[in-house]
Amino acid sequence: MTTFTGTWSLARLIVRRDRLIMPLWILVLGILPASYASAIAGLYDTASERQEYFESIQNNPAELGMLGPIYNSSLGSLTSWRAGMLLAITGLASILTIIRHTRAEEEAGRRELVGAAAIGRQAGLAAAMLVTTIANLLLGLLCAVGLLGQDLPATGAFALGLSMTAIGIFFAAIGALSAQLTETASGARGIAIAFLGGAYLLRAAGDAGGKDAQGWLNALPWFSPLGWAQRIRPFAQERWPLLILLCAMAALVFIQAQRITAQRDLGAGLLPPKLGPANASPSLRTPLALAWRLHRGALAAWAAGFAIFGGVLGGAADSIAKQLEENDNVSEIVEKLGGTGALSDTFLALLMGLLALAASGYAVAAASRLRAEETSGRLEPLLATATGRRSWLGSHLTFALIGPTVILTAAGISGGLAYGLAQNDVGHELPRVVTGAWVQLPAVWVLTGITVALFGIVPRYLPVAWGALAGFVLLGQIGSTLELSQWVLDVSPFTHIPKIPGGDFSAAPLLWLSAIAGALILIGAGSFRRRDLTS
């Protein structure tokens, strides 16, 4: 038996376990570039309009920082620039996938159980990397085929698809290495996501200077793998050596991860764990305090990220609105999505809607912690104490409901302050933008309710909640482009949210969405109290 014995068997097991969630992120990330191309072609249907759009982007540091550099006014180059954020999202999906099937398996004790069979020491990590690599290859292929369907040049289409594949594989390798450093999956995710965030900030700081960036600022993106991926330049005299560089770096990082796997003890990490006190402090002796301890790190990171993102886009809202006003087609689309007020208001309403979709990811993840505690075996001894199921469930639900409120409030405050300062009217603009963030909460809570209902009734199908979120994202992003019927768009709770600021406020949809969320939570809680614990 070799150290890689059983790799294929474990790979098949991973595919079976991720048969719902993996196809979803492949599909969503793979088809979005084609939808961007279709939308841009419809909105800027002449070369002169695309040239004006290109020039306006070049003069907007916020857009360059958020999405990356743009190289020419062709439809392909505009599409590649618009898909810049997808590179970071692909990296995040790869990180979460590989850590879920490596360090999380060790932490839960399943890796030790599997290791009792004829499974090599390095087979688990190899299988996880193999499946994640194949998933990224399929994603890149789907992206390229979709762009070819939009009559874009094949060279650029495959360059963009392969850049998404390469960045996904690179961050999968980063996730594999992070999984060797700590004893917990949350610690590994924290390290890998911090690396991804640092790479994004380096790229954004350098690219925000645009074509006029000089000196050390111009060099910053070259210290970021995301910067390398975007400098492959799809549809703009492609630089294929950068693709090879990304793949080579991914291979080196993964080889190092495999070396560490072969040398360390099962369940151990290179970084020594911090020793805690023998007895819990009084502040940790309640279910709510324990839940706070488990959720606080993720909540703080999400809130900080939303505050930064909201501040950047809030400060740029006015300039972006002026850019959009130059194209009647774009103005009409934005008004449909964001309301009927001033275009800067409709942009802010649209921004809050997008942030609410992202906040739903936190809501689903926080509610999914219920299942993680159950399958890890930590819940059973906790319930053997005086802690009841109702109080334990309620403690985690507190963060699944209040957490999105905190992070959207952070985005609303930072966005409102930045926009208010730009307008020299903070007192007027701040409450309007914060209200625009708050009205999104009932739709976010519906996702929390779906997750809790699945946890209570059919816990093994909890990943369906991520599928629901992916479906709502697709309906919001490409539903109008595909000219879907209104009843199809109405499936998403986010369709019913008032467009604030910029539109008319109506309390009715907020009330019945909150009622739906509450009913789903009650159904899930009642079902959980009656069912047996499962692993």
Coordinates of C-alpha atoms in Angstrom, one line a residue:
M1 CA 0.0 0.0 0.0
T2 CA 1.3 3.5 -0.9
T3 CA 0.6 6.8 0.7
F4 CA -1.9 7.6 -2.1
T5 CA -3.8 4.3 -1.9
G6 CA -7.6 4.9 -2.0
T7 CA -7.4 8.4 -3.6
W8 CA -10.0 7.5 -6.2
S9 CA -12.4 6.0 -3.7
L10 CA -12.2 9.1 -1.5
A11 CA -12.6 11.3 -4.6
R12 CA -15.9 9.5 -5.4
L13 CA -17.0 9.9 -1.8
I14 CA -16.3 13.7 -2.0
V15 CA -18.3 14.0 -5.2
R16 CA -21.2 12.1 -3.7
R17 CA -21.2 14.3 -0.6
D18 CA -21.0 17.5 -2.6
R19 CA -23.4 16.4 -5.3
L20 CA -25.7 19.4 -4.5
I21 CA -23.5 22.3 -3.6
M22 CA -20.5 21.8 -6.0
P23 CA -22.6 21.8 -9.2
L24 CA -24.3 24.9 -8.0
W25 CA -21.1 27.0 -7.6
I26 CA -19.7 25.6 -10.8
L27 CA -22.9 26.5 -12.7
V28 CA -23.4 30.0 -11.1
L29 CA -19.8 31.1 -11.6
G30 CA -19.5 29.5 -15.0
I31 CA -22.5 31.1 -16.6
L32 CA -22.2 34.6 -15.1
P33 CA -19.5 35.9 -17.6
A34 CA -21.8 35.0 -20.5
S35 CA -24.7 36.8 -18.9
Y36 CA -22.4 39.8 -18.4
A37 CA -21.4 39.7 -22.1
S38 CA -25.1 39.6 -23.1
A39 CA -26.0 42.5 -20.8
I40 CA -23.1 44.7 -22.0
A41 CA -23.8 44.0 -25.6
G42 CA -27.4 45.0 -25.1
L43 CA -26.6 48.2 -23.2
Y44 CA -23.7 49.4 -25.3
D45 CA -24.5 48.2 -28.8
T46 CA -22.2 50.5 -30.7
A47 CA -18.4 50.8 -30.6
S48 CA -18.6 54.5 -29.7
E49 CA -20.8 53.7 -26.7
R50 CA -18.4 51.0 -25.5
Q51 CA -15.5 53.4 -26.0
E52 CA -17.2 56.0 -23.8
Y53 CA -17.9 53.4 -21.2
F54 CA -14.3 52.2 -21.3
E55 CA -13.0 55.7 -20.8
S56 CA -15.4 56.4 -17.9
I57 CA -14.2 53.2 -16.1
Q58 CA -10.6 54.2 -16.6
N59 CA -11.3 57.4 -14.7
N60 CA -13.2 55.8 -11.8
P61 CA -10.8 54.5 -9.1
A62 CA -13.6 52.8 -7.1
E63 CA -14.6 50.6 -10.0
L64 CA -11.0 49.8 -11.0
G65 CA -10.2 48.9 -7.4
M66 CA -13.3 46.8 -7.0
L67 CA -13.2 44.9 -10.3
G68 CA -9.7 45.3 -11.6
P69 CA -7.9 46.8 -14.7
I70 CA -9.5 47.2 -18.1
Y71 CA -7.5 47.1 -21.2
N72 CA -9.6 48.1 -24.2
S73 CA -13.2 48.9 -25.2
S74 CA -14.0 45.6 -26.9
L75 CA -17.0 43.6 -25.7
G76 CA -14.7 40.8 -24.6
S77 CA -12.5 43.1 -22.6
L78 CA -15.4 44.8 -20.9
T79 CA -16.9 41.4 -20.0
S80 CA -13.5 40.2 -18.6
W81 CA -13.3 43.4 -16.5
R82 CA -16.9 43.0 -15.2
A83 CA -16.1 39.4 -14.2
G84 CA -13.2 40.5 -12.1
M85 CA -14.9 39.8 -8.8
L86 CA -15.7 36.3 -9.9
L87 CA -12.0 35.4 -9.6
A88 CA -12.0 36.1 -5.8
I89 CA -15.3 34.3 -5.4
T90 CA -13.9 31.3 -7.3
G91 CA -10.9 31.3 -4.9
L92 CA -13.3 31.4 -1.9
A93 CA -15.4 28.5 -3.2
S94 CA -12.2 26.4 -3.7
I95 CA -10.9 27.2 -0.2
L96 CA -14.2 26.2 1.4
T97 CA -14.4 23.0 -0.6
I98 CA -11.0 21.7 0.1
I99 CA -11.0 22.6 3.8
R100 CA -14.4 20.9 4.2
H101 CA -12.9 17.6 3.0
T102 CA -9.6 17.8 4.8
R103 CA -9.2 19.6 8.1
A104 CA -13.0 19.5 8.8
E105 CA -12.9 15.7 8.4
E106 CA -10.0 15.4 10.8
E107 CA -11.7 17.6 13.4
A108 CA -14.9 15.6 13.2
G109 CA -13.0 12.3 13.6
R110 CA -14.1 10.9 10.3
R111 CA -10.7 10.9 8.8
E112 CA -9.4 8.6 11.6
L113 CA -12.3 6.2 10.9
V114 CA -11.6 6.2 7.2
G115 CA -7.9 5.7 7.9
A116 CA -8.6 2.4 9.5
A117 CA -9.3 1.0 6.0
A118 CA -6.8 0.6 3.2
I119 CA -6.3 4.3 2.8
G120 CA -2.9 6.0 2.3
R121 CA -1.8 8.8 4.6
Q122 CA -1.8 11.4 1.8
A123 CA -4.9 10.1 -0.1
G124 CA -7.4 12.4 1.7
L125 CA -5.7 15.6 0.7
A126 CA -4.9 14.3 -2.8
A127 CA -8.6 13.3 -3.3
A128 CA -9.8 16.7 -2.1
M129 CA -7.4 18.5 -4.4
L130 CA -8.3 16.3 -7.4
V131 CA -12.0 16.9 -7.1
T132 CA -11.5 20.7 -6.5
T133 CA -9.2 20.8 -9.6
I134 CA -11.7 19.0 -11.8
A135 CA -14.5 21.3 -10.5
N136 CA -12.5 24.4 -11.5
L137 CA -11.7 22.9 -14.9
L138 CA -15.4 22.4 -15.5
L139 CA -16.1 25.9 -14.3
G140 CA -13.5 27.3 -16.7
L141 CA -14.8 25.2 -19.6
L142 CA -18.4 26.3 -18.9
C143 CA -17.2 29.9 -18.8
A144 CA -15.4 29.6 -22.2
V145 CA -18.3 27.8 -23.9
G146 CA -20.7 30.5 -22.6
L147 CA -18.6 33.3 -24.0
L148 CA -18.2 31.5 -27.3
G149 CA -22.0 31.4 -27.4
Q150 CA -21.9 35.2 -27.3
D151 CA -19.7 35.2 -30.4
L152 CA -16.6 36.3 -28.6
P153 CA -13.2 35.3 -29.8
A154 CA -12.2 31.8 -28.8
T155 CA -8.7 32.8 -27.6
G156 CA -10.1 35.4 -25.2
A157 CA -12.9 33.1 -24.1
F158 CA -10.6 30.3 -23.1
A159 CA -8.1 32.8 -21.5
L160 CA -10.8 34.0 -19.2
G161 CA -12.1 30.5 -18.5
L162 CA -8.6 29.3 -17.8
S163 CA -7.8 32.3 -15.6
M164 CA -10.8 31.4 -13.4
T165 CA -9.6 27.7 -13.4
A166 CA -6.1 28.7 -12.4
I167 CA -7.1 31.0 -9.6
G168 CA -9.4 28.4 -8.3
I169 CA -6.7 25.8 -8.2
F170 CA -4.2 28.2 -6.7
F171 CA -6.5 29.0 -3.8
A172 CA -7.4 25.4 -3.4
A173 CA -3.7 24.8 -2.8
I174 CA -3.7 27.7 -0.3
G175 CA -6.6 26.0 1.5
A176 CA -4.8 22.7 1.5
L177 CA -1.7 24.3 3.1
S178 CA -3.8 26.2 5.6
A179 CA -5.5 22.9 6.6
Q180 CA -2.1 21.7 7.8
L181 CA -1.4 24.7 10.0
T182 CA -4.2 24.5 12.6
E183 CA -6.1 21.9 14.4
T184 CA -9.5 23.4 13.6
A185 CA -11.4 23.9 10.3
S186 CA -12.4 27.4 11.4
G187 CA -8.8 28.3 11.9
A188 CA -7.8 26.9 8.5
R189 CA -10.6 28.8 6.9
G190 CA -9.5 32.0 8.7
I191 CA -5.9 31.7 7.5
A192 CA -6.8 31.0 3.9
I193 CA -9.6 33.6 3.7
A194 CA -7.2 36.2 5.2
F195 CA -4.7 35.4 2.5
L196 CA -7.4 35.8 -0.1
G197 CA -8.5 39.1 1.4
G198 CA -4.9 40.3 1.5
A199 CA -4.5 39.4 -2.1
Y200 CA -7.6 41.2 -3.0
L201 CA -6.6 44.4 -1.1
L202 CA -3.2 44.4 -2.7
R203 CA -4.7 44.1 -6.2
A204 CA -7.4 46.7 -5.5
A205 CA -4.9 49.2 -4.0
G206 CA -2.7 49.0 -7.1
D207 CA -5.4 48.9 -9.7
A208 CA -7.3 51.9 -8.2
G209 CA -4.6 54.2 -9.6
G210 CA -5.5 53.2 -13.1
K211 CA -3.3 53.9 -16.0
D212 CA -1.6 56.8 -14.1
A213 CA -0.4 54.6 -11.2
Q214 CA 3.3 54.8 -10.8
G215 CA 6.1 53.4 -8.6
W216 CA 5.3 51.1 -5.8
L217 CA 1.6 51.5 -6.2
N218 CA 1.8 50.2 -9.7
A219 CA 3.8 47.2 -8.5
L220 CA 1.3 46.1 -5.8
P221 CA -0.9 43.9 -8.0
W222 CA 2.1 41.8 -8.9
F223 CA 2.3 40.7 -5.3
S224 CA -1.2 39.3 -5.6
P225 CA -2.2 36.1 -7.4
L226 CA -5.5 37.8 -8.2
G227 CA -3.4 40.5 -9.9
W228 CA -1.6 37.8 -11.9
A229 CA -4.9 36.3 -13.0
Q230 CA -6.3 39.6 -14.2
R231 CA -3.0 40.4 -16.1
I232 CA -3.5 37.4 -18.2
R233 CA -5.5 40.0 -20.2
P234 CA -8.3 38.0 -21.9
F235 CA -9.3 39.6 -25.2
A236 CA -6.4 42.0 -25.0
Q237 CA -3.2 40.4 -26.2
E238 CA -3.2 37.5 -23.8
R239 CA -0.2 36.8 -21.5
W240 CA -0.1 33.0 -21.3
P241 CA 3.1 32.8 -19.2
L242 CA 1.1 34.3 -16.2
L243 CA -1.3 31.3 -16.5
I244 CA 1.7 28.9 -16.3
L245 CA 3.0 30.9 -13.3
L246 CA -0.2 30.6 -11.4
C247 CA -0.4 26.8 -12.0
A248 CA 3.3 26.4 -11.1
M249 CA 2.8 28.3 -7.8
A250 CA -0.3 26.2 -7.1
A251 CA 1.7 23.0 -7.6
L252 CA 4.5 24.2 -5.3
V253 CA 2.1 25.2 -2.5
F254 CA 0.3 21.8 -2.8
I255 CA 3.5 19.8 -2.8
Q256 CA 4.4 21.6 0.5
A257 CA 1.0 20.8 1.9
Q258 CA 1.5 17.1 1.0
R259 CA 4.9 17.1 2.7
I260 CA 3.5 18.4 5.9
T261 CA 0.6 15.9 5.7
A262 CA 3.1 13.0 5.5
Q263 CA 5.1 14.2 8.6
R264 CA 2.5 15.5 11.1
D265 CA 0.3 13.5 13.4
L266 CA -3.4 13.0 12.5
G267 CA -5.4 15.8 13.9
A268 CA -2.4 18.0 14.7
G269 CA -1.4 21.2 13.1
L270 CA 2.0 23.0 12.7
L271 CA 0.8 25.9 14.8
P272 CA 0.6 24.9 18.4
P273 CA -2.9 25.4 19.9
K274 CA -3.4 28.0 22.6
L275 CA -4.0 26.4 26.0
G276 CA -7.1 27.6 27.6
P277 CA -8.1 27.6 31.3
A278 CA -9.1 24.3 33.0
N279 CA -12.6 25.7 33.8
A280 CA -14.8 28.0 31.8
S281 CA -15.3 31.5 33.0
P282 CA -18.8 32.5 34.2
S283 CA -19.3 34.4 31.0
L284 CA -19.2 31.1 29.0
R285 CA -21.6 29.1 31.1
T286 CA -24.7 29.8 29.2
P287 CA -25.8 28.6 25.7
L288 CA -25.9 32.2 24.4
A289 CA -22.3 32.9 25.7
L290 CA -21.0 29.8 24.1
A291 CA -22.8 30.7 20.8
W292 CA -21.2 34.1 21.0
R293 CA -17.8 32.5 21.4
L294 CA -18.4 30.4 18.3
H295 CA -19.8 33.1 16.1
R296 CA -17.9 36.3 17.1
G297 CA -14.9 35.8 14.8
A298 CA -17.0 35.3 11.6
L299 CA -19.4 38.1 12.6
A300 CA -16.6 40.6 13.2
A301 CA -14.9 39.7 9.9
W302 CA -18.1 40.0 7.9
A303 CA -19.0 43.3 9.5
A304 CA -15.6 44.7 8.8
G305 CA -15.7 43.6 5.2
F306 CA -19.2 45.0 4.7
A307 CA -18.1 48.3 6.3
I308 CA -15.2 48.7 3.9
F309 CA -17.2 47.6 0.8
G310 CA -20.1 49.9 1.7
G311 CA -17.8 52.8 2.3
V312 CA -16.0 52.5 -1.0
L313 CA -19.1 52.2 -3.1
G314 CA -21.0 54.8 -1.1
G315 CA -18.2 57.3 -1.8
A316 CA -18.3 56.4 -5.4
A317 CA -22.1 56.3 -5.8
D318 CA -22.4 59.8 -7.2
S319 CA -19.6 59.4 -9.8
I320 CA -21.0 56.0 -10.9
A321 CA -24.5 57.5 -11.2
K322 CA -23.1 60.2 -13.5
Q323 CA -21.4 57.5 -15.6
L324 CA -24.7 55.6 -15.9
E325 CA -26.6 58.7 -16.9
E326 CA -24.6 58.8 -20.1
N327 CA -26.4 55.7 -21.4
D328 CA -30.2 55.7 -21.6
N329 CA -30.4 51.9 -21.7
V330 CA -28.4 51.6 -18.5
S331 CA -30.4 54.2 -16.7
E332 CA -33.6 52.4 -17.6
I333 CA -32.2 49.1 -16.3
V334 CA -30.9 50.5 -13.1
E335 CA -34.2 52.3 -12.4
K336 CA -36.1 49.0 -12.9
L337 CA -33.8 47.3 -10.4
G338 CA -33.3 50.2 -7.9
G339 CA -36.3 52.4 -7.9
T340 CA -37.5 55.6 -9.6
G341 CA -35.7 58.4 -7.7
A342 CA -32.4 60.1 -8.5
L343 CA -30.0 57.7 -10.3
S344 CA -27.5 57.9 -7.4
D345 CA -30.4 56.8 -5.0
T346 CA -31.3 53.9 -7.3
F347 CA -27.7 52.8 -7.5
L348 CA -27.5 52.8 -3.7
A349 CA -30.7 50.8 -3.5
L350 CA -29.3 48.3 -6.0
L351 CA -26.1 48.2 -4.0
M352 CA -28.0 47.3 -0.7
G353 CA -29.8 44.6 -2.6
L354 CA -26.5 43.0 -3.7
L355 CA -25.1 43.3 -0.2
A356 CA -28.2 41.7 1.2
L357 CA -27.6 38.7 -1.0
A358 CA -24.1 38.5 0.3
A359 CA -25.4 38.9 3.9
S360 CA -27.7 35.9 3.2
G361 CA -24.5 33.8 2.9
Y362 CA -23.6 34.7 6.5
A363 CA -27.2 33.9 7.6
V364 CA -27.1 30.5 6.0
A365 CA -23.6 29.8 7.3
A366 CA -24.5 30.9 10.9
A367 CA -27.7 28.7 10.8
S368 CA -25.7 25.8 9.4
R369 CA -23.6 25.9 12.5
L370 CA -26.4 24.0 14.2
R371 CA -25.8 21.0 12.0
A372 CA -22.0 21.3 12.4
E373 CA -22.3 21.2 16.2
E374 CA -24.6 18.1 15.9
T375 CA -22.5 16.1 13.5
S376 CA -19.3 16.9 15.4
G377 CA -20.6 15.2 18.5
R378 CA -20.4 18.4 20.6
L379 CA -24.1 18.8 20.9
E380 CA -24.9 15.5 22.7
P381 CA -22.8 16.1 25.8
L382 CA -24.1 19.7 25.9
L383 CA -27.7 18.5 26.0
A384 CA -26.8 16.0 28.7
T385 CA -26.4 19.0 31.0
A386 CA -29.2 21.3 32.1
T387 CA -29.2 22.9 28.6
G388 CA -32.4 22.2 26.7
R389 CA -32.8 21.9 23.0
R390 CA -34.9 25.1 22.8
S391 CA -32.3 27.3 24.6
W392 CA -29.4 25.8 22.5
L393 CA -31.3 26.3 19.3
G394 CA -32.3 29.8 20.2
S395 CA -28.7 30.8 21.1
H396 CA -27.5 30.1 17.6
L397 CA -30.6 31.5 16.0
T398 CA -29.8 34.8 17.7
F399 CA -26.7 35.2 15.6
A400 CA -28.3 33.8 12.4
L401 CA -30.9 36.6 12.8
I402 CA -29.0 39.5 14.5
G403 CA -25.8 38.8 12.6
P404 CA -27.1 39.9 9.2
T405 CA -28.6 43.0 11.0
V406 CA -25.2 43.9 12.3
I407 CA -23.3 43.5 9.0
L408 CA -25.9 45.3 6.9
T409 CA -26.0 48.1 9.4
A410 CA -22.2 48.3 9.2
A411 CA -22.5 48.6 5.4
G412 CA -25.4 51.1 5.7
I413 CA -23.5 53.4 8.1
S414 CA -20.2 53.4 6.2
G415 CA -22.0 53.8 2.9
G416 CA -24.3 56.5 4.2
L417 CA -21.3 58.4 5.8
A418 CA -19.3 58.2 2.6
Y419 CA -22.2 59.2 0.4
G420 CA -23.2 62.0 2.8
L421 CA -19.7 63.4 3.0
A422 CA -19.6 63.4 -0.8
Q423 CA -22.9 65.3 -0.9
N424 CA -22.0 67.5 2.1
D425 CA -25.2 66.4 3.8
V426 CA -24.5 63.5 6.2
G427 CA -27.5 64.2 8.4
H428 CA -29.9 63.7 5.5
E429 CA -28.2 60.9 3.6
L430 CA -27.0 58.6 6.4
P431 CA -30.5 57.6 7.7
R432 CA -31.8 57.1 4.1
V433 CA -28.9 54.7 3.3
V434 CA -29.2 52.8 6.6
T435 CA -32.9 52.4 6.0
G436 CA -32.1 51.0 2.6
A437 CA -30.0 48.4 4.3
W438 CA -32.5 47.5 7.0
V439 CA -35.4 46.9 4.6
Q440 CA -33.5 44.0 3.1
L441 CA -33.5 42.1 6.4
P442 CA -36.8 40.2 6.1
A443 CA -35.6 38.7 2.8
V444 CA -32.4 37.6 4.4
W445 CA -34.3 36.1 7.3
V446 CA -36.3 33.9 4.9
L447 CA -32.9 32.2 4.0
T448 CA -32.3 31.7 7.7
G449 CA -35.8 30.2 8.0
I450 CA -35.2 27.9 5.1
T451 CA -31.9 26.7 6.7
V452 CA -33.5 26.1 10.1
A453 CA -36.4 24.2 8.5
L454 CA -34.1 21.9 6.6
F455 CA -32.0 21.4 9.8
G456 CA -35.1 20.4 11.8
I457 CA -36.9 18.3 9.1
V458 CA -34.2 16.8 6.8
P459 CA -30.8 17.7 8.2
R460 CA -28.8 15.8 5.7
Y461 CA -30.2 18.0 2.9
L462 CA -29.1 21.2 4.6
P463 CA -26.9 22.2 1.6
V464 CA -30.2 22.8 -0.3
A465 CA -30.3 26.1 1.6
W466 CA -27.1 27.2 -0.3
G467 CA -28.9 26.1 -3.5
A468 CA -31.8 28.3 -2.7
L469 CA -29.5 31.2 -2.2
A470 CA -27.7 30.5 -5.5
G471 CA -31.1 30.4 -7.2
F472 CA -32.1 33.8 -5.7
V473 CA -28.7 35.2 -6.9
L474 CA -29.3 34.0 -10.4
L475 CA -32.8 35.4 -10.5
G476 CA -31.5 38.7 -9.4
Q477 CA -28.5 38.8 -11.6
I478 CA -29.7 37.4 -14.9
G479 CA -33.5 37.1 -14.5
S480 CA -34.2 40.4 -16.3
T481 CA -31.6 39.7 -18.9
L482 CA -33.3 36.4 -19.8
E483 CA -36.7 38.2 -19.7
L484 CA -38.1 35.6 -17.3
S485 CA -41.8 35.9 -16.4
Q486 CA -42.6 38.0 -13.3
W487 CA -44.0 35.1 -11.4
V488 CA -40.6 33.4 -11.8
L489 CA -38.8 36.5 -10.5
D490 CA -41.3 36.7 -7.6
V491 CA -40.0 33.3 -6.3
S492 CA -37.0 35.3 -4.8
P493 CA -37.9 37.2 -1.6
F494 CA -35.6 39.9 -2.6
T495 CA -37.9 40.8 -5.6
H496 CA -40.5 42.1 -3.1
I497 CA -38.2 44.4 -1.1
P498 CA -38.9 48.2 -1.4
K499 CA -36.2 50.0 -3.3
I500 CA -34.9 52.3 -0.6
P501 CA -33.5 55.0 -1.1
G502 CA -35.1 56.0 -4.4
G503 CA -38.4 54.2 -4.4
D504 CA -41.7 54.1 -2.5
F505 CA -41.7 52.4 0.9
S506 CA -44.3 49.7 1.6
A507 CA -44.4 47.8 4.9
A508 CA -46.7 45.0 3.6
P509 CA -43.9 42.9 1.9
L510 CA -41.6 43.3 4.9
L511 CA -44.3 42.0 7.3
W512 CA -45.3 38.9 5.3
L513 CA -41.7 38.0 4.5
S514 CA -41.0 38.3 8.2
A515 CA -44.0 36.1 8.9
I516 CA -42.7 33.5 6.4
A517 CA -39.3 33.5 8.0
G518 CA -40.9 33.1 11.4
A519 CA -43.1 30.2 10.3
L520 CA -40.1 28.4 8.8
I521 CA -38.1 28.8 11.9
L522 CA -41.0 27.5 14.1
I523 CA -41.4 24.5 11.8
G524 CA -37.7 23.7 12.0
A525 CA -37.5 24.2 15.7
G526 CA -40.5 22.1 16.4
S527 CA -39.1 19.3 14.2
F528 CA -35.7 19.4 15.8
R529 CA -37.2 19.0 19.3
R530 CA -39.0 15.8 18.2
R531 CA -36.3 14.1 16.2
D532 CA -33.3 12.1 17.3
L533 CA -29.8 13.5 17.0
T534 CA -27.9 12.3 14.0
S535 CA -24.2 12.4 12.9

